[in-house]
mmCIF file with all atom_site columns, N, CA and C and ligand atoms in Angstrom:
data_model
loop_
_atom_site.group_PDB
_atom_site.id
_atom_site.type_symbol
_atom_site.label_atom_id
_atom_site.label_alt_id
_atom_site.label_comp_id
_atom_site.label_asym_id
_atom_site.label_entity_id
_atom_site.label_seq_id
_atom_site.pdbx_PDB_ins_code
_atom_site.Cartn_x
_atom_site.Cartn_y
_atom_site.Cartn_z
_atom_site.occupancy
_atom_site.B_iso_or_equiv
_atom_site.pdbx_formal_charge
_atom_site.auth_seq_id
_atom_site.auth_comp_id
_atom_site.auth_asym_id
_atom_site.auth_atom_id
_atom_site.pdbx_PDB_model_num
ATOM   1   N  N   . UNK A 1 1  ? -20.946 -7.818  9.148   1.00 98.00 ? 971  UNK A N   1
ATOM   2   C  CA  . UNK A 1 1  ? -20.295 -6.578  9.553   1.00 98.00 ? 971  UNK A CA  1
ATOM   3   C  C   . UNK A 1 1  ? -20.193 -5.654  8.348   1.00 98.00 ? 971  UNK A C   1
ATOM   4   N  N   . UNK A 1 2  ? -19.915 -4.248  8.678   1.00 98.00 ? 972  UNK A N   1
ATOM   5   C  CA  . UNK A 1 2  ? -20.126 -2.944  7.581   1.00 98.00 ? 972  UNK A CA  1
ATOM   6   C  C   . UNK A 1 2  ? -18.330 -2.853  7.620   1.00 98.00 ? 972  UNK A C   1
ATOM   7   N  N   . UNK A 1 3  ? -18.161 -2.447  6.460   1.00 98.00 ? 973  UNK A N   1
ATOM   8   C  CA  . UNK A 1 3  ? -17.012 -1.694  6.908   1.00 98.00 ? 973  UNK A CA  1
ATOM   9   C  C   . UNK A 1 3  ? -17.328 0.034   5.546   1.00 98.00 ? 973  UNK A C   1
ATOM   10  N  N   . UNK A 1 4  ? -16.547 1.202   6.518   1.00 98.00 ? 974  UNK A N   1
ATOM   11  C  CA  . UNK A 1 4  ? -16.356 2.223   6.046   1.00 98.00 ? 974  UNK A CA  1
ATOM   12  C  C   . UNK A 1 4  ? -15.571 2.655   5.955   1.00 98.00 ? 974  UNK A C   1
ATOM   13  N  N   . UNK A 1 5  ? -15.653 3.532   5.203   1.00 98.00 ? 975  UNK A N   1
ATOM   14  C  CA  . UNK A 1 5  ? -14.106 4.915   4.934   1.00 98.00 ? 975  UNK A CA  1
ATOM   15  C  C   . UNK A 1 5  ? -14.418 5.932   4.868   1.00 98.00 ? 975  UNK A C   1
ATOM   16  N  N   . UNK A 1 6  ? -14.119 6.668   5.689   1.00 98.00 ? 976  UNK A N   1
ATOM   17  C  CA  . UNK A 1 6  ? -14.339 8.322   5.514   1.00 98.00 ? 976  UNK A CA  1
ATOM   18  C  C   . UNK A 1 6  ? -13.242 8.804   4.550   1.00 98.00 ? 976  UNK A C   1
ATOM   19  N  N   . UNK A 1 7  ? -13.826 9.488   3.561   1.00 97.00 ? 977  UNK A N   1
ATOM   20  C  CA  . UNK A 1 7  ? -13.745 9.793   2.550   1.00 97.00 ? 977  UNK A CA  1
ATOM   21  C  C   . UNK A 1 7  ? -12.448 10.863  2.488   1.00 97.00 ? 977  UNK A C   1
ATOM   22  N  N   . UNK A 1 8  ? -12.933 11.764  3.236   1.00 97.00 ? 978  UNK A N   1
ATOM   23  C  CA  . UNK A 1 8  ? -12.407 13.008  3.461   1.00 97.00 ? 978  UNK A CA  1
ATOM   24  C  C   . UNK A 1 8  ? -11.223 12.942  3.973   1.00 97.00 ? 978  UNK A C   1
ATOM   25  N  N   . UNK A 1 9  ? -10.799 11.932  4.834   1.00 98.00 ? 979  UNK A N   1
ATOM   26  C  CA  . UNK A 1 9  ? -9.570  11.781  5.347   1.00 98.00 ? 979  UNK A CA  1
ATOM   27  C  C   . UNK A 1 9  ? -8.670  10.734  4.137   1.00 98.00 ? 979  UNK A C   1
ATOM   28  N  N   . UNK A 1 10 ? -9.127  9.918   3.234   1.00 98.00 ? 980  UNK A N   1
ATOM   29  C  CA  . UNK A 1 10 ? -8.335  9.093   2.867   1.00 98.00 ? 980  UNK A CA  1
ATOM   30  C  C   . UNK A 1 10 ? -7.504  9.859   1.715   1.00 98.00 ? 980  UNK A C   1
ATOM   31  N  N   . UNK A 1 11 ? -6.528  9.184   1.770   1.00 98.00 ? 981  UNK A N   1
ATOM   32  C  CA  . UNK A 1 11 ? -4.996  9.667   1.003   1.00 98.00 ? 981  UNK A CA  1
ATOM   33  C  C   . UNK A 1 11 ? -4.985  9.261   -0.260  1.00 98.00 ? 981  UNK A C   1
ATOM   34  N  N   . UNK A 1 12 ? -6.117  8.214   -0.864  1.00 98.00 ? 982  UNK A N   1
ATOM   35  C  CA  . UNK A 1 12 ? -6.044  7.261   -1.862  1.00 98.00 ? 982  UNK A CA  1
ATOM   36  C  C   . UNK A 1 12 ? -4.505  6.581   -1.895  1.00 98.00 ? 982  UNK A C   1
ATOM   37  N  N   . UNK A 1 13 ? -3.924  6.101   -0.941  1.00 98.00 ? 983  UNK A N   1
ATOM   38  C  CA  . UNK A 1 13 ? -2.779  5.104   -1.126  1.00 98.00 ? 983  UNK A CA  1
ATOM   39  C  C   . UNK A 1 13 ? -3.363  3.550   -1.667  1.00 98.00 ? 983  UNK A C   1
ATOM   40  N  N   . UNK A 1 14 ? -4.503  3.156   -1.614  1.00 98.00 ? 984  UNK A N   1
ATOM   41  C  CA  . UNK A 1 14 ? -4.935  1.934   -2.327  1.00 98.00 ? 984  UNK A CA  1
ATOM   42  C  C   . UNK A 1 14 ? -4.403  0.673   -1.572  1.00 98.00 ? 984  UNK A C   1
ATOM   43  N  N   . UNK A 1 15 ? -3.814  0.700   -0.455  1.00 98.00 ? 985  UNK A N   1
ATOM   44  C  CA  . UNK A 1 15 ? -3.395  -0.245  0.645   1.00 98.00 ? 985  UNK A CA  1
ATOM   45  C  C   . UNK A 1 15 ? -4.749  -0.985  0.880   1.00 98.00 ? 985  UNK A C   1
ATOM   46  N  N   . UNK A 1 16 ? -5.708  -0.720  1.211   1.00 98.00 ? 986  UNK A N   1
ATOM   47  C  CA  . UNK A 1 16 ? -7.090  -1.015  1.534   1.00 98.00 ? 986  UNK A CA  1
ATOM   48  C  C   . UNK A 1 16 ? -7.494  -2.260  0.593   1.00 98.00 ? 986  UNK A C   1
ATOM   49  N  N   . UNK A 1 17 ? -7.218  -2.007  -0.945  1.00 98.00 ? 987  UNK A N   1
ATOM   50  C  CA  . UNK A 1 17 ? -7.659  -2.541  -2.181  1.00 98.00 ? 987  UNK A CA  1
ATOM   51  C  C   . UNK A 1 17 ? -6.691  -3.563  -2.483  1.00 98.00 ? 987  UNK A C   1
ATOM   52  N  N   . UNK A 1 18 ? -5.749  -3.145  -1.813  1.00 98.00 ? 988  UNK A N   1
ATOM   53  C  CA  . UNK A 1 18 ? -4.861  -4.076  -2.704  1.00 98.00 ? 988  UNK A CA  1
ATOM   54  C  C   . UNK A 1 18 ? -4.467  -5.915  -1.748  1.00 98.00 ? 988  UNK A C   1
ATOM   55  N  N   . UNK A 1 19 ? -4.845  -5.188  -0.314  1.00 98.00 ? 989  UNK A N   1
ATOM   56  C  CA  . UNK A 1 19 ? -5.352  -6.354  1.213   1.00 98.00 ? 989  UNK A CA  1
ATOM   57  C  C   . UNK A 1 19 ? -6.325  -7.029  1.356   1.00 98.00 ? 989  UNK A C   1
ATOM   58  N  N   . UNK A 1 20 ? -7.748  -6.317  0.742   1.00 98.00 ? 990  UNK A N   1
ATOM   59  C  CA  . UNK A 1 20 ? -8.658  -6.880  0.411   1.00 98.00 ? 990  UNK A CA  1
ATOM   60  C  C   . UNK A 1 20 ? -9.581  -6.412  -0.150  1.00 98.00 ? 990  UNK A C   1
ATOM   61  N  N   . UNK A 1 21 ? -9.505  -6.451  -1.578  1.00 98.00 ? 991  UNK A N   1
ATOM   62  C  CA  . UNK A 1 21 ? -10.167 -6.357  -3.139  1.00 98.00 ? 991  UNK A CA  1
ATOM   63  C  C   . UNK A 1 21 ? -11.834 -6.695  -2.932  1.00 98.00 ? 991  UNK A C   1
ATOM   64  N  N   . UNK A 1 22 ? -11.573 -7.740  -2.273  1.00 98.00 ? 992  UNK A N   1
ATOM   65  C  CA  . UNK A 1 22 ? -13.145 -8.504  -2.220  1.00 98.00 ? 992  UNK A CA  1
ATOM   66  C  C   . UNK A 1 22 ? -13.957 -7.220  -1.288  1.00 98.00 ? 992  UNK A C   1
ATOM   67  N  N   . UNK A 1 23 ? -13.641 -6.510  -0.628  1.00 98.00 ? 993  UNK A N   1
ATOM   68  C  CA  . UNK A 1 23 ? -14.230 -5.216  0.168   1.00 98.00 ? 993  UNK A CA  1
ATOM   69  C  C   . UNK A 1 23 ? -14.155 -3.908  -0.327  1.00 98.00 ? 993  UNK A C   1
ATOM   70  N  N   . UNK A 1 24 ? -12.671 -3.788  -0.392  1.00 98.00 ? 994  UNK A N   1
ATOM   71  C  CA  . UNK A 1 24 ? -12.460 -2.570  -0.838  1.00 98.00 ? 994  UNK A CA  1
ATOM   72  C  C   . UNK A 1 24 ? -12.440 -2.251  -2.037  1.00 98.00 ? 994  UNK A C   1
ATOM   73  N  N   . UNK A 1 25 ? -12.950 -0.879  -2.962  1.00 98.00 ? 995  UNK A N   1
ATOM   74  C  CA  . UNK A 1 25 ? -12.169 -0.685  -4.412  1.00 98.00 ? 995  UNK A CA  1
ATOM   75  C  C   . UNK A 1 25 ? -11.739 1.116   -4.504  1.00 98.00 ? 995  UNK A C   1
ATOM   76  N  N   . UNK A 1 26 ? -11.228 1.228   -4.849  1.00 98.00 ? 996  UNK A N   1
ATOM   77  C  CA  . UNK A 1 26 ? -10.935 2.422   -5.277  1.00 98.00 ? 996  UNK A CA  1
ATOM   78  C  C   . UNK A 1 26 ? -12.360 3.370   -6.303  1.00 98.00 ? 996  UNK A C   1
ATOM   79  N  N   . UNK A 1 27 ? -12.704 4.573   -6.309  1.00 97.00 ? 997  UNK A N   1
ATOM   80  C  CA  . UNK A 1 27 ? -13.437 4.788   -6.888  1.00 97.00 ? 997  UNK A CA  1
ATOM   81  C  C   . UNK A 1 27 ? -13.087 6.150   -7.775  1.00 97.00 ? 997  UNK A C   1
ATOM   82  N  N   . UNK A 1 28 ? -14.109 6.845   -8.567  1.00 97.00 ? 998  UNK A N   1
ATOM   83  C  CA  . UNK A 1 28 ? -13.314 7.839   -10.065 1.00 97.00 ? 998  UNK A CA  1
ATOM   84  C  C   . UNK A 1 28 ? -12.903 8.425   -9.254  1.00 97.00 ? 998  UNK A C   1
ATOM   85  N  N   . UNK A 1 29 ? -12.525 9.244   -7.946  1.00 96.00 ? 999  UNK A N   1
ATOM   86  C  CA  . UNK A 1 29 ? -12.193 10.391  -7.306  1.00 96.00 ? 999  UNK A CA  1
ATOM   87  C  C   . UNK A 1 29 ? -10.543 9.981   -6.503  1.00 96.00 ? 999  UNK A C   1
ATOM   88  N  N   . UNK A 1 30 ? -10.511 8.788   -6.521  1.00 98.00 ? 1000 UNK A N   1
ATOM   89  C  CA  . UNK A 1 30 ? -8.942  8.081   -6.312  1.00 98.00 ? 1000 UNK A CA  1
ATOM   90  C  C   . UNK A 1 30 ? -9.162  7.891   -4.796  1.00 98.00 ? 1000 UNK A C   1
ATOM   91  N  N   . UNK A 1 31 ? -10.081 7.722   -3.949  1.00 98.00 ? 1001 UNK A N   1
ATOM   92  C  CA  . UNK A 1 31 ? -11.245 7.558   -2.580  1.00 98.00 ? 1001 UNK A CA  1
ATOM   93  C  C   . UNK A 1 31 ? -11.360 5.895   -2.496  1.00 98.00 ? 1001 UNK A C   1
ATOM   94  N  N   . UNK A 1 32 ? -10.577 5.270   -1.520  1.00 98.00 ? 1002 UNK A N   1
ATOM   95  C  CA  . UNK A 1 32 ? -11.287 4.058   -1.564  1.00 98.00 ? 1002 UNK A CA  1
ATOM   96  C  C   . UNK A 1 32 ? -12.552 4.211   -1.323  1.00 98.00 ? 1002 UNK A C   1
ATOM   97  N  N   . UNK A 1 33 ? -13.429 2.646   -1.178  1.00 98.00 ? 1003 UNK A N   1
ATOM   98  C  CA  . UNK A 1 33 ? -14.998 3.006   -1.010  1.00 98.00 ? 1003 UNK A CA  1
ATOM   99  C  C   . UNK A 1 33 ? -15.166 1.568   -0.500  1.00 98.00 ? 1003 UNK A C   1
ATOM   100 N  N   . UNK A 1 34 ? -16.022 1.166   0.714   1.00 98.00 ? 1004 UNK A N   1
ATOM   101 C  CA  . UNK A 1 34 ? -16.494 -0.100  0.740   1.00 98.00 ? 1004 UNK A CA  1
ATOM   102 C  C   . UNK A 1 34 ? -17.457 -0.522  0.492   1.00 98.00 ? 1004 UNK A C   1
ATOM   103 N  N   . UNK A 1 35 ? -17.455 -1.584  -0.975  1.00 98.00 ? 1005 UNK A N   1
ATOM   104 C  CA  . UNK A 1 35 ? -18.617 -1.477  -1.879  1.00 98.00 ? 1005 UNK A CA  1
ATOM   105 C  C   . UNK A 1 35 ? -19.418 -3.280  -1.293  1.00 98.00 ? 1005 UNK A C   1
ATOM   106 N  N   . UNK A 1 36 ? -18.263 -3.999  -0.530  1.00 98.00 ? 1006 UNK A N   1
ATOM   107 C  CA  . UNK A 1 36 ? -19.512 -5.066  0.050   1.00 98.00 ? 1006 UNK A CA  1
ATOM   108 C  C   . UNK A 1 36 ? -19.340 -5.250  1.546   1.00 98.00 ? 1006 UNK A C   1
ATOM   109 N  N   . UNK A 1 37 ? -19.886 -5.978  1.662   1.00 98.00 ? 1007 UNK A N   1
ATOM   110 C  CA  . UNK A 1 37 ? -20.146 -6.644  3.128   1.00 98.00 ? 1007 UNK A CA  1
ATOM   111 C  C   . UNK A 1 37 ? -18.870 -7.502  3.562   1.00 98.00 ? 1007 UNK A C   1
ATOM   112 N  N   . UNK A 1 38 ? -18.733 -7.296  4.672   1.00 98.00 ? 1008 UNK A N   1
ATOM   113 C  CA  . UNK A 1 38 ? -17.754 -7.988  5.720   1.00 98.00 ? 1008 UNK A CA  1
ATOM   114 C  C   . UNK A 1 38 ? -18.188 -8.986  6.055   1.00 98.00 ? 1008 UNK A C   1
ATOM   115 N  N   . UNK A 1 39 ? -17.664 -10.190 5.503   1.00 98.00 ? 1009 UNK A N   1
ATOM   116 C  CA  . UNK A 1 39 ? -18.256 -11.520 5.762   1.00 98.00 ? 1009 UNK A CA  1
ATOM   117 C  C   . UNK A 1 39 ? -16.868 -12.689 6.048   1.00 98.00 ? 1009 UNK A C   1
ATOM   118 N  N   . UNK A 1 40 ? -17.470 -14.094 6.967   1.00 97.00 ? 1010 UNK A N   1
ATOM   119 C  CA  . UNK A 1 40 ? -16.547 -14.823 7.818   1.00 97.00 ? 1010 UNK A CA  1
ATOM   120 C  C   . UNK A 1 40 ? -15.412 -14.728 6.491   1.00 97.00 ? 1010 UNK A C   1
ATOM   121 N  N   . UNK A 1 41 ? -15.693 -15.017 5.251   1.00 98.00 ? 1011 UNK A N   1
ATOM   122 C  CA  . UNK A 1 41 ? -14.586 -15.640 4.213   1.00 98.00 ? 1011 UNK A CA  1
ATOM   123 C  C   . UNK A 1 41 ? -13.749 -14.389 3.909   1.00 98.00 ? 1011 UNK A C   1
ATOM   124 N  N   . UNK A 1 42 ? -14.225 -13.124 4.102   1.00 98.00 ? 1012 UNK A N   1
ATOM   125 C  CA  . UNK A 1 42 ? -12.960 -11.832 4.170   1.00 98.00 ? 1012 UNK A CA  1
ATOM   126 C  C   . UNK A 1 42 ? -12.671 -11.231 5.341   1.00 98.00 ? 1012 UNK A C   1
ATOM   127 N  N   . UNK A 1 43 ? -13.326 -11.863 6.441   1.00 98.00 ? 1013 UNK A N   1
ATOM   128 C  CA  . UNK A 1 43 ? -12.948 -10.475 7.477   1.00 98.00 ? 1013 UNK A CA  1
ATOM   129 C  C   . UNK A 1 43 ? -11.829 -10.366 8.115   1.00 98.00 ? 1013 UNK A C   1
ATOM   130 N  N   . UNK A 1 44 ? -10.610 -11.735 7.836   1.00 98.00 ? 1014 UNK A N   1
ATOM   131 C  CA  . UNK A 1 44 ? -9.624  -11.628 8.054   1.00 98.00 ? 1014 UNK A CA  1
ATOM   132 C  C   . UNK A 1 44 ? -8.368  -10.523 7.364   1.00 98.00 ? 1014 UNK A C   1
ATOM   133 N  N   . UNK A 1 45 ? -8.988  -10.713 5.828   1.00 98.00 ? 1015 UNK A N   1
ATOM   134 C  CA  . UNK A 1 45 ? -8.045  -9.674  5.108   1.00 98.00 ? 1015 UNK A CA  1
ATOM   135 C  C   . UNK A 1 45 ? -8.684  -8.036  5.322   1.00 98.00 ? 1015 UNK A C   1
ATOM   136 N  N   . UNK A 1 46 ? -10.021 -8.487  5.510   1.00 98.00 ? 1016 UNK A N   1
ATOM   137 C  CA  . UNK A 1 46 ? -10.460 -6.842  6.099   1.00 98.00 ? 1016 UNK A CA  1
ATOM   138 C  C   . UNK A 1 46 ? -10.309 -5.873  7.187   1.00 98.00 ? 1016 UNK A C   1
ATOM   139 N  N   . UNK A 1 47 ? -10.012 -6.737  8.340   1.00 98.00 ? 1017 UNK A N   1
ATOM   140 C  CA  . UNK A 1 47 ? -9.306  -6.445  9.430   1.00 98.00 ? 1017 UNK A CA  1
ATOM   141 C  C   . UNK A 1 47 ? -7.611  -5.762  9.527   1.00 98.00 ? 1017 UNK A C   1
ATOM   142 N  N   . UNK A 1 48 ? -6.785  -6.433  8.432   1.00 98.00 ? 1018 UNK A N   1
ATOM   143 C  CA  . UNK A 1 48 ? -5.402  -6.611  7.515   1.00 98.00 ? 1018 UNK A CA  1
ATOM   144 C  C   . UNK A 1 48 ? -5.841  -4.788  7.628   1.00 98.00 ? 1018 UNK A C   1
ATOM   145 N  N   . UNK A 1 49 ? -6.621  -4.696  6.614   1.00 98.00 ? 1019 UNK A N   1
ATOM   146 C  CA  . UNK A 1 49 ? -6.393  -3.255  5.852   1.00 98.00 ? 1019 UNK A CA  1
ATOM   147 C  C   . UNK A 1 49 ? -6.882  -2.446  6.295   1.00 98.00 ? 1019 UNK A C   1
ATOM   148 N  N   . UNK A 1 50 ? -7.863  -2.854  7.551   1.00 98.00 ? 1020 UNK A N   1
ATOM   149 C  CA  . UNK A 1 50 ? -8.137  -1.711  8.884   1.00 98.00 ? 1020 UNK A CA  1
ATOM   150 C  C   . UNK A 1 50 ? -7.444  -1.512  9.357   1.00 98.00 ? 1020 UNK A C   1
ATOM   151 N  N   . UNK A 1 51 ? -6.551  -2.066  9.868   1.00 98.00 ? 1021 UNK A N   1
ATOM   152 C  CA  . UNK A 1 51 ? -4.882  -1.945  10.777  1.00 98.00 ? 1021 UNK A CA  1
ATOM   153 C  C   . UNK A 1 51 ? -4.106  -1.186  9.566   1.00 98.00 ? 1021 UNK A C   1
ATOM   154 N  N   . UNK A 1 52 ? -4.164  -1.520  8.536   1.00 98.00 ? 1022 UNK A N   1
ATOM   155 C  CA  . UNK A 1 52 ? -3.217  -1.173  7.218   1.00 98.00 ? 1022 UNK A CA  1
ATOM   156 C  C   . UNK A 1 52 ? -3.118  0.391   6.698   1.00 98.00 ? 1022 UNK A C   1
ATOM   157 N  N   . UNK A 1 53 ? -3.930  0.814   7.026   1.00 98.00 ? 1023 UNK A N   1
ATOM   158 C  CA  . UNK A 1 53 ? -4.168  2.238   6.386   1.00 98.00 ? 1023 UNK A CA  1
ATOM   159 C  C   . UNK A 1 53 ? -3.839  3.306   7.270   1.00 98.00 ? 1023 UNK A C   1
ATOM   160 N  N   . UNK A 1 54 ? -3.313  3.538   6.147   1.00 98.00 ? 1024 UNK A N   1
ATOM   161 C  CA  . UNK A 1 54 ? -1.783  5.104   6.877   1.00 98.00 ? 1024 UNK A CA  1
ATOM   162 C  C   . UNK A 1 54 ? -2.592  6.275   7.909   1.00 98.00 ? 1024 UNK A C   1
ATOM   163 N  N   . UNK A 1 55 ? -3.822  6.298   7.535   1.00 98.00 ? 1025 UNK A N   1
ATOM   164 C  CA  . UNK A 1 55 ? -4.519  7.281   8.091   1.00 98.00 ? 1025 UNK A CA  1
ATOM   165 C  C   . UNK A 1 55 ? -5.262  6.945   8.836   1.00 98.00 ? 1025 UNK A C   1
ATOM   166 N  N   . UNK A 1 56 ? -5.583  5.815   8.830   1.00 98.00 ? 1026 UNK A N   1
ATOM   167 C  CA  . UNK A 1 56 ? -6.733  5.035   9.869   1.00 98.00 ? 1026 UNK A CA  1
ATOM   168 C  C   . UNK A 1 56 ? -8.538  5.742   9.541   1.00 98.00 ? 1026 UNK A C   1
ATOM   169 N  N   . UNK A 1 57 ? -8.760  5.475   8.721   1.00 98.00 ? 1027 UNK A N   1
ATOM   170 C  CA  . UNK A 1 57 ? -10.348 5.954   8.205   1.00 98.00 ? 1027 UNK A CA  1
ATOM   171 C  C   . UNK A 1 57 ? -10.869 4.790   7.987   1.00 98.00 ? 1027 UNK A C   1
ATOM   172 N  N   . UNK A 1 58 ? -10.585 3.682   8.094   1.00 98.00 ? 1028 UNK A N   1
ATOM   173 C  CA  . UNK A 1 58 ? -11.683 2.780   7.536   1.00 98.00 ? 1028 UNK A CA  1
ATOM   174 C  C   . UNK A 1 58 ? -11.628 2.451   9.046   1.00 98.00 ? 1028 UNK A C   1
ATOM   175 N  N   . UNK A 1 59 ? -12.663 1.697   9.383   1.00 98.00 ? 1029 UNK A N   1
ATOM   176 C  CA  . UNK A 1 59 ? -13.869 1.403   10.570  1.00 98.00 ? 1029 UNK A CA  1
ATOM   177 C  C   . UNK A 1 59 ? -14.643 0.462   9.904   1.00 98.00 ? 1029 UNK A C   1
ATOM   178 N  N   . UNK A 1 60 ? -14.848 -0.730  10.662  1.00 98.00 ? 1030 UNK A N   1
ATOM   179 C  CA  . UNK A 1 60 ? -15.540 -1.866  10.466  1.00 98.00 ? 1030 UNK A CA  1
ATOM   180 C  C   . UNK A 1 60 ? -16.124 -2.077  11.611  1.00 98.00 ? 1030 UNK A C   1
ATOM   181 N  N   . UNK A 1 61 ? -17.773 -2.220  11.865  1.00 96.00 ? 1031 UNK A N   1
ATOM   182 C  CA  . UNK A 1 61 ? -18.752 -2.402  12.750  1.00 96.00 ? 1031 UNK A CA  1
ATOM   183 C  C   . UNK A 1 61 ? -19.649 -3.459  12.393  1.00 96.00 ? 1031 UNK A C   1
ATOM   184 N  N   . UNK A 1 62 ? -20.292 -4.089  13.818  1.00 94.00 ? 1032 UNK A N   1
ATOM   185 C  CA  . UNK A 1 62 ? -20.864 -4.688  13.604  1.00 94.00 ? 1032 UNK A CA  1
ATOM   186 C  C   . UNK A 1 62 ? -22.439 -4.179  13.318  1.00 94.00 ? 1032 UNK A C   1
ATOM   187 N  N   . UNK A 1 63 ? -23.074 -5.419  12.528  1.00 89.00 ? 1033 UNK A N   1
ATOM   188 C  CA  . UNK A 1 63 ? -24.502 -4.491  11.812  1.00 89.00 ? 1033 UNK A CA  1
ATOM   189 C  C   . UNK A 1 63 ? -25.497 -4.315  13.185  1.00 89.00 ? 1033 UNK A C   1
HETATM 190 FE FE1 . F3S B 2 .  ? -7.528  5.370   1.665   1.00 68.98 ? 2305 F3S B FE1 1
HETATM 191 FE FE2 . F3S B 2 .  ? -6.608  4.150   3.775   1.00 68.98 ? 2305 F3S B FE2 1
HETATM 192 FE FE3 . F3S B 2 .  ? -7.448  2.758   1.745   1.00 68.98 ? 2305 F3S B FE3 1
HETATM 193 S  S1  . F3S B 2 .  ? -5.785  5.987   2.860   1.00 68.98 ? 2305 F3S B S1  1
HETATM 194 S  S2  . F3S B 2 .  ? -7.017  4.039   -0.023  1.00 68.98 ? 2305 F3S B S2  1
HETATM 195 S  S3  . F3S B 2 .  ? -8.668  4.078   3.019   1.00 68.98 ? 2305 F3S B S3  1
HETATM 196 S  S4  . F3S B 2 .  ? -5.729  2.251   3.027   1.00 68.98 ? 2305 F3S B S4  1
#
């Protein structure tokens, strides 16, 4: 599975990063970013910080 963040909407609160690191990171513009793949051993905490985020921009699909 992918997961994304629209950019434009995120608040940089870092909720995303801090639920699950192994997916999410913060990047120079203060923008989370999802820099890997959604896999069985994170998609529980990745799911966490899809529900988690104040604004609701991240979206996780299947490939
Ligand atoms: Fe941004 Fe939402 Fe993460 S606001 S920093 S994508 S929890």
């Amino acid at each position: 599975m992918t997961a994304t963040v629209d950019k434009d909407g995120c608040i940089g609160c870092a909720l995303c990063e801090s639920i699950c690191p192994e997916v999410f990171r913060m990047d120079d513009d203060g923008k989370a970013e999802a820099y890997a793949e959604v896999t069985d051993e994170n998609k529980d905490a990745a799911f966490e910080a899809e529900q988690s985020c104040p604004v609701s921009v991240i979206a996780i699909v299947e490939d």
